[in-house]
Each structure stands twice: as structure tokens, then as C-alpha cells.
Amino acid sequence: MENKDIIRLQKKISKLYKNIKVSSKEDCVVLKGELDNWSDIVNIGLMAASTKKFYGVINEIKLKGYKEAPMRISDIKDNEYDGIECDVLIVGGGIIGSAILHEFSKYNVNAILIEKENDLALQASSRNDGCIHVGIDLSNKSKKWYYLNRSLEIYEKLANDLKINYRKDGQTIVFTKNFQRLLLPFLKIKAKENNIKEVHVLNKKELEKLEPNTTPYAKFAVKFGNGAVICPYNMTIALAENAVLNGGKVFLETSLLDINMEGDVIKSVVTNRGTIYPKVLINAAGVFSDKIAKMANDQFFTIHPRKGTNAILDKKAKRYLSNSSIAVLGSSANHKTSHSKGGGVVPTIDYNPLVGPTAHETPFREDFTTDIQAINEVMSKHVSSMPKLSKNDIITYFSGIRAATYEEDFIVQKGKWTKNIVHAAGIQSPGITAAPAIAEDIVKFTQEVLNTKFTKNPKFSYKRGIKNPLRELDNETRNKYILENPDYGQIICRCEEISKGEVIDALNRPIPVNTISGIKRRVRAGMGRCQGSFCEPQVLKIISENKGISLENVKKKGNGKVLVGDIKDGDSNG
Amino acid sequence: MKKNLICIACPNGCHLEIDTETLDVKGNKCIKGSEFARIEITSPMRSVSSIVKTTIPNYPVICVRTNGEIPKGRILDLMKELKNIVIKEALPIGSVVIKNVFDTGVDVITTKNMD
Amino acid sequence: MVIVMDKYDVIVIGGGPAGLAASKSACKNNSNVLLIEREAKLGGILKQCIHDGFGVTRFKQKLSGPEYANLEIEQLKKEKITISLLTFVTKIKKLESGFILTLVNREGVKEVFGKNLILATGCRERTSKQVFIQGTNPAGVISAGTAQYYINILGKMPTKKCVILGSGDIGLIMARRITLEGGKVIGVYEAKSTPGGLTRNIVQCLNDFSIPLYLSKTVTRVFGEDRLEAVEVCKVDERMQLIADTKEIIKCDALILSVGLIPENELAESIEVEISKRTKGPKVDQTLMTSVDNVYSCGNALHVNDLADYVSESGEIAGKNAALNKVNNRNLVKVTVDDKIAYVVPSHIDTNKPLKDIVFYFRSKNVLENKVLHICVNDKQIYTKRFNNIRPPEMERVVVNLGECEKIEKIVFKLLEVIK
């Protein structure tokens, strides 16, 4: 006999959709059936979550005719890591997993991070706007807010310690209608509730002084001075590299394929590189975190992927765009539930303006393709705050997939049924901002699971062993480095002013990388206006020379090689 | 019969009209054009540029070209010949790599120094 | 504190054909010249343009790019010019008396002073993202120039079976190169309704090898996660709008892009040189001096050229004038064009500078037949020339004497119908 909440939900859903079965699994709701429209499936999940009567939503409604694409995993299949034991196994090398590994490296804990791709931060962690949010749009009862708020206290120092640039440009919301002033008192109350400091109401004149390119229709604005930008993928890499220097381990191209359970305890984890025996499994697997949970008999939530597309503009365009992260109220996310704050025009850490993101539900967990409608959408949305926004300034665009739960909140907790799993799952925006505090709690929960107290790693330090980009240095310091190593004086990426020496340094960091896009993310060669036309061959040559790989075997990304063979190898045709 | 073609002797690209019987040419700005049209419809000729492998450091390949025109139909044969060539010494620009290719009187020469 | 730095009358940035000609010309006109080049060798893009057709007017020979460059370099080496290779200009600071350049190379960071600057910085290629190709971001999507480097310099093939987008010269040349080196070109696709490159290249590169040319079609999307697997092409109308239901998927392992060149003027803009929206290069007068006194522009940085011979000519003009090192009161008159002409270079005439034998380059907006170019000064026609065929991909050159004109206030270029 189902409880009345289940019955009520079943009635509500049955009115709108055919053949959907609502049942319970302890205090969670389970949805089963088959529909031919993905947005209906998402809608039902959201309906179930919005009752707030269930611990979690397990949405197993199938999409008719949809065969899920196989998860991207490496070709490697061996026993390199077979039999390895560890205290903690972190699944997922995004910013969350890397922050967790980093936090563990402060203690005497044997922690391993496995990442299925051939580099860190290849999914959501490199496919976002790099904003450190202040959380004005969040409910202060949510985990999103809780972890964001705690992280903001330590983020700037953490970034500085890790030699990651952190720039507080602020976040500005522009209002174009006078009647919207009525919202101000509510906004101020919300800001106070959410512990947001540096809240400034700007009149038209003040706004024009700070943001001279803003729309002439602006009436007033609210600026949150603590809004900042960082490079999210370099932050991820920095966390992981520093963790490795402090004893942590990172295994790239290692996918979790199966979990061996013994009752309610995870005994071992089967990967494409052997079976690993952790005491505790940390689930930081992004869009696949619900599948990991299911394999560990601990699924009490479901991910519904939500795609976002961003456009990146030429640095020159910044002159006639914004100085802070800016958007007109209401120009944000276009979908009904409005769970994405909707971004705006963001001056990224490297000064390229970023415009976006969109928010569209999709059944495809790893569909990073872009389409022209999304580009047009972000540009037309945000021209409302920045009239000089122009498609002509776009130098590239990309998409990411958010790991959204139906509750639209983070899952940071010990396993519900399984004893030795800890989840850092369903992390969507503000995941980049919330990462450090999430990591702290994951370590705390892990101690509870193991019923122990970790001792501090006496050797822990924030060393990075890397140089700041040489183009940022003064002439004298730069000259000194070049005298020590002439490779620092040979510029191979002229759009971003990167030297051969810096590329070689990036190839020899604590976590190995040997792809052109891995280098691109670390030093920016290929991110400029020519998008690698000039520097890709140079980087390819350097990788080949430095790693002892033949030119034909150098990859751009994943398994994608740049060259196919020698000249005159094929059949000449005519 | 009149045939239209475009002269490729120089970048002007004059639009030519040639009578296939009388071999009279119209539309050319210079004498090269009329010569070109006549040859093009009887036995078309082309200059060919390509690359050959070398063992010289910093020069995985060196560029070469025919120092005149060869029959268009033999271009792919020439490519087959070039496939087998490996330059083993640092030759100066203009060095002959294949002398009198296919008995045309045309040589294949290098077009870059290898220093 | 006085900082000792090397001083030059003329500093040329860029050692391709424009910079080579500019350096020689400035030196011959008694200037102390520094030529800066960011690659290990001089010659610029010519080093990888191994096809012939270069030097027909300049050297009366049909040379390959490297041979053309070699001749220019040999001539250059006879002059007393300071050459700095593998050197990158990171910053230019404008002073009253000249310019301080910050240079970075394997020897270190140093500053040099130049009274006159010649920007011969060439151009870059338009990218797939700039033509809004959607989908994934795999290996195998490269610009034609990059493909040319891989093949002609590294001797490696970037493709076994490709689609080429863009019928500009580089795309056509690469169609032939890829075919000759053993690859297959499925076709050359061109969004416009007329081909983009020199006609001779359509014949020699496509027709000779039976490579199909598809007009009014463009690539809209690419597939393949790590390496390209296919592209989607679509028909477009005269306004470049996609025509519904004309999508076609073509399997291939590379998309070679030849969708236009963009003059490189980052350094120019950093010292506030005004850039023309039409040419994407600096606005210049007949001496090729830009809106900033004593800063000159030449070659592809000024506007995209088709012929190296003209590039060298523009370098010579810039070099000769930079060597004069004259500062005068400029009286600039804009050269206006009618709606049939895309642009004309120079964009302005300085009436206080010599007006004899001015070299003008211009392009038509569309393919035109039987037109007459009229040049009118102060509404009086002072020059005409007939053009039987005139196409955008083939830039035209005229030499006009404005020396007889008095008090020039208006200059107009028009392409009119031939009156029969």
C-alpha cells in the first residue's frame, strides 16, 4: 500500500501523461514508463521533485526510440592498476573530484582519482563561464547556497595559493524599467539572507561610469562587488597537480566499468585498467553520477542533462562591452523553471568576453555539439544589455552539459544505503564556486564513514612548480628567464604570445599531457584569434620532439590524431 | 568549331576563343595566349610543383618543380617517379633532381636552398 | 637616466615579400633599416607556396614562392640591413620623435627605437568558427594554409579524403596539392555563386584533376568526436541564407577551410592606426602612410592581395617613402567609390605629397563585363580604362597621374557601362 504522497503524485501525473507508474523505494519516488517526448519525461521528474515530499527522485521513464550513446571511454584495456588498494577512490576528474583529491592530500590519506578522459576538466569543468558567483538567485536553504557561501570565504586565497588568477570584476544586474525599483527592497533582503556583501545600487549615471557600453535603456543597476572570474579548467588542473605533488594520485583514461558489492559495502571497482580496492568510493562523476550511484546500489537521484552553449569573443571586443559580468534582468534563461541564472556577458579571466549560456534539456549526457540556434540565442539575448555585441567578434563557441538533479540542488552526503560511498553529485552551477567547501565536507563525511580522524600531512604545501605566463612579466624578469633558457624567447603562438619554453614546461608537469588541446588549455596556444592556424603545427612539432612521438601519432584530443600519414602514401587519383 | 577556354599562362586569365579547325585565337592580350590555346586543345602541357623527401636535418621534404611544361597526361607518372626519390645531400636551389623527365627536355629542379 | 638602445631610421615588421621589398627600398634610399621577422627564416608565407606563377611581372619568370622569396632575399642580403630573426614585437610605444619597440627573441628582451615603422605583418586565415560551422570540435578541421604547411614543409598528409570549403586561391591550390600527394578531394564547395580564386587556378587545380566545384553550397556542420568523420553541406541562396531541406552528409576525414584572409593589424591598432572596414587594413595615403604619421603599411596587412608581385610593389612604395622621413602637414582627401567597387587602395590622397604616378589597386564587388573605370577629380574625369572582364578575386591595378590636378577636394572611382 503506497503512501498518500505517492498516490497523490500518481493521480496528478496520470491526468497529464499515459501509462506512467509512480511507486516508492523507501522514501524515494520511482517513476516508470515510456514516453516519446524527452521534455515530458523531465517535466514529470520536476513535478515529483517539486512536491518536496520525497528524499529523491528516481526517474526511470524511457524515451521511445532512444538508444543511449555509449559513454566515452578510453581504448586502453590492461591491468596496469589491477589489485591496487587505497583509502579513497574518487571517480571523476572535474573541479569537484580534483578539489576533493586536493583536500585529501592535506591529510595522510591514500587517495586516487580516476578520470575516464585523457585529461582533467574535459566535461562541465571546462565548459562554463568561469564565474565565481555570489548566489543572489539561490535559496539559502539549498546546498548550492550553503557550499557557495562557505567557499567564497576561502576561494580567493586558495586561488592565489595555487597561482590561479582570480579577478573580482563584480556582477551587475541591469534594470530597464523604472517600476522594477519596487524589487529593490526584496533584493536587499535576499542579499542579506544570503550573506552577500558588497551590494551596490547604481543609478543611471553611476552605471554609465562603470559600464559605459551598457544599453541606453538602462534605468538603474545592482552590482555585487564580490563576483569574480577564474579559469575553471586551470583551477581544476591546479588542484589536481598540487594534490599529486602532495601525495595524491591521478589515473587518467581510467573508467569505472562496474562495482563489486558485498551486501551494502563496495568491495572493489572494476576499471578498464584493472580492479581497484578502495575503502571508500567518492562519487564525483558529473553527468554519470547517478549511474555510479546505481552501480553501488545507492541511487536515490537521477541526472537530467541540461545543455548550455557559450560564445567567446575577440579580446578587442572587450573595449566596447562590459567590465563586469553583466545581464539585464529577465534576459536570462529562457526555460520555464529558470534554474540557470542565465549568465550574460562575462569578461573572462583572459579578457575574452564570453556570452551565454543557453539552457536546454537533452537526453544526451555527452553531447557537446553546438548549433547555430544556440549561438543566435545567446547573442540576441544579451545584446539587450550590451548593444555593441556583434556576431562578427565571435572567435569560437562551445557547449557543456550540466549534471542537474530533479531537485535542482547538489547532493553532498554519505551513501543512503551503501555504507562506503560518499556523493558529490548533481553538481551544476555554482559548482565551480562551491568546489572548495564541497571538498571539505566530503573529507569530513569520509572520516565518518571510516570512523576515524585523519592526521595532517606534514609535508603539504601549495607548491606548483610552474611559472606565470611570461607575457605577464616585466621585461627584466622575462629577460632573465630567457637568458637561462632561450626557448622562453621563441614565440610560437603569436596571438597569445606563448613561447616554446612554456609549451615544453606544460608537457612536463605532475599530471602528464601530450595532446594539442591539453597544451591549449594549459598555456592558451590555439585560443587566440587565429584558433591555432599558425601555432598548431609548432605545438605538434614540440610535442613530437619532447615526448618522442612521431609527428603522425600526435593527437589533437582524445584519439584524434592531426596527421594521417606521409606524403605520397595514398593512390594519386585524377 | 569554336571552343572557349581561359588562358593560364599568366594571372591575367584572358578568356580565349579558338577555332578548332583554323586554330585562330581571339581574346588574348599577348602572344602567349594564342600559343597556349593551340597547344591546350591539341596536347595540353602543364608545369608541375611538388615535394620530395630528404634526409637533411630540418628539411623533411624539399620543394621541386619542372623547369618547363610536360604533357598534362604524365603528371601522375611524374608523381610516381618523385615518390621514390630521397635527397641525401644539401643541394643548392635550382639543382636538378630528375634530368630530362620522360624525354621532354624538361628537368625537375629544387626550388629552395637547404642550409 | 639615459637608456642606450639601438636606433633605426626605419623598422620593418615582417620579413615576407612585403617587408623584404620595403627594407630594400628604404635602405636604397639611404635609411638605416632593421627588419624583424618572427620565424627562423625570411620569406613569409612564400616559403610554403611551392606552386609557380610568382614573379611574372616582377622578374619576368614563372617562379615558385620559395624561388621568388630567394631572389628577394639574395637582393636584400646585398644591402646593409640589420635582420633579426625568430624575433617577436610584443609592444610598440609611440613617442613624439618615433617609436620604441619591445622585442623578444632567444637572446632576451630588448627595446629598439625607430623613427619610421613599416607594418608588413601579413594576414591570417578565417576560421571555421568565424563562418559558424557547428557540431563537434574534432581533429581534421584545419585551414588551407595549415594544411599547406603540413604537406609542403613537414611532408605529412593531414587527410586521406577531404572536403574543401571555399574556392579562393588557397583552397584551389590545396585541392591540387592534396591530390598530387595521394589524397582524395571529394569536392570544393563555395558558398557564393561564383568561384573565389584566379580563373587559371580553377583550370589547373580543379578541372585538370576532375575535382568537382559546387557553387552556392556551404558546410554547416561537422561530425566526429575526436577526428572528423563527416560534414554536412547545404545549399545557400544569393544572400547566403540556407535553403531548407537541401542538407547532405558527406563522409570525409578532413575539412579544409579556405574561407578568406584577414589582414593582421593587432600591432597597428595598438598604436591607434585607423583601420578601414572595407579592406580590414589601415587607411593609407598614396605613400602608404597610415593615419599615424611615419607609420606605413604594405602587403597583405594593408589589404589582401592575389599576386606577390603587387605585394612587393607596395613594399617598395612604403620603403621609399618611409626613407624620406619627412613630417608634413597632411591634407587628406578620401577616395570614394561607387557601388560597383568593393574598395580602392590607397583610401586617401594627401594633396601635400607627390601626386604623380600614383598606383591604385581596386576590386569589383561582383563579376562584371564590359565596364569602364572612370576616375573623377573635383567632378572632372581625368582617367579612364576599359575592362572586358573584372572579377572580385582578381584585383586590378592602375597608375594615375594626379599631378596636373589643382586643389583636389574630391576623388571618385566609378565603374560605368561601356557606351557603344
Coordinates of N, CA and C in Angstrom, one line a residue, chain A residues 72 75 117-119 122 253 514-518 521 553-561, chain C residues 225-227:
Chain A
R72 N 31.7 7.7 -23.3 CA 33.0 7.9 -23.9 C 34.1 7.2 -23.0
D75 N 40.4 3.7 -25.2 CA 40.6 2.4 -25.8 C 41.5 1.5 -25.0
E117 N 38.5 10.4 -19.2 CA 39.1 11.0 -20.4 C 40.6 11.1 -20.2
N118 N 41.3 11.6 -21.3 CA 42.7 11.6 -21.2 C 43.3 12.9 -20.6
D119 N 42.4 13.7 -20.0 CA 42.8 14.9 -19.3 C 41.8 15.2 -18.3
L122 N 37.5 17.9 -18.7 CA 37.1 17.9 -20.1 C 35.6 18.0 -20.3
E253 N 42.5 8.3 -18.3 CA 42.0 7.2 -19.2 C 41.6 6.0 -18.4
N514 N 49.8 15.1 -23.4 CA 50.6 15.1 -24.6 C 49.7 15.4 -25.8
T515 N 48.5 16.1 -25.6 CA 47.7 16.4 -26.7 C 47.8 17.9 -27.0
I516 N 47.4 18.3 -28.2 CA 47.5 19.7 -28.6 C 46.4 20.4 -27.8
S517 N 45.3 19.8 -27.5 CA 44.3 20.6 -26.8 C 44.6 20.6 -25.3
G518 N 45.4 19.6 -24.8 CA 45.8 19.7 -23.4 C 46.8 20.9 -23.2
R521 N 44.8 24.2 -23.3 CA 44.1 24.6 -22.1 C 45.1 25.1 -21.0
N553 N 51.7 10.5 -34.9 CA 51.0 10.0 -33.7 C 50.5 11.1 -32.7
V554 N 50.9 12.3 -33.0 CA 50.5 13.4 -32.1 C 49.0 13.6 -32.2
K555 N 48.3 13.7 -31.1 CA 46.8 13.8 -31.1 C 46.4 15.2 -30.8
K556 N 45.3 15.6 -31.4 CA 44.7 16.9 -31.0 C 44.0 16.7 -29.7
K557 N 43.1 15.7 -29.7 CA 42.4 15.5 -28.4 C 41.9 14.0 -28.5
G558 N 41.7 13.4 -27.3 CA 41.2 12.1 -27.3 C 42.0 11.1 -28.1
N559 N 41.4 10.5 -29.1 CA 42.1 9.6 -30.0 C 42.3 10.3 -31.4
G560 N 42.0 11.5 -31.4 CA 42.0 12.2 -32.7 C 43.4 12.7 -33.1
K561 N 44.1 12.0 -34.0 CA 45.4 12.4 -34.5 C 45.2 13.5 -35.5
Chain C
E225 N 33.8 12.9 -32.9 CA 34.2 13.5 -31.7 C 35.7 13.8 -31.6
D226 N 36.5 12.9 -31.9 CA 38.0 13.1 -31.8 C 38.6 13.4 -33.1
R227 N 38.1 12.8 -34.2 CA 38.6 13.1 -35.5 C 37.3 13.2 -36.4

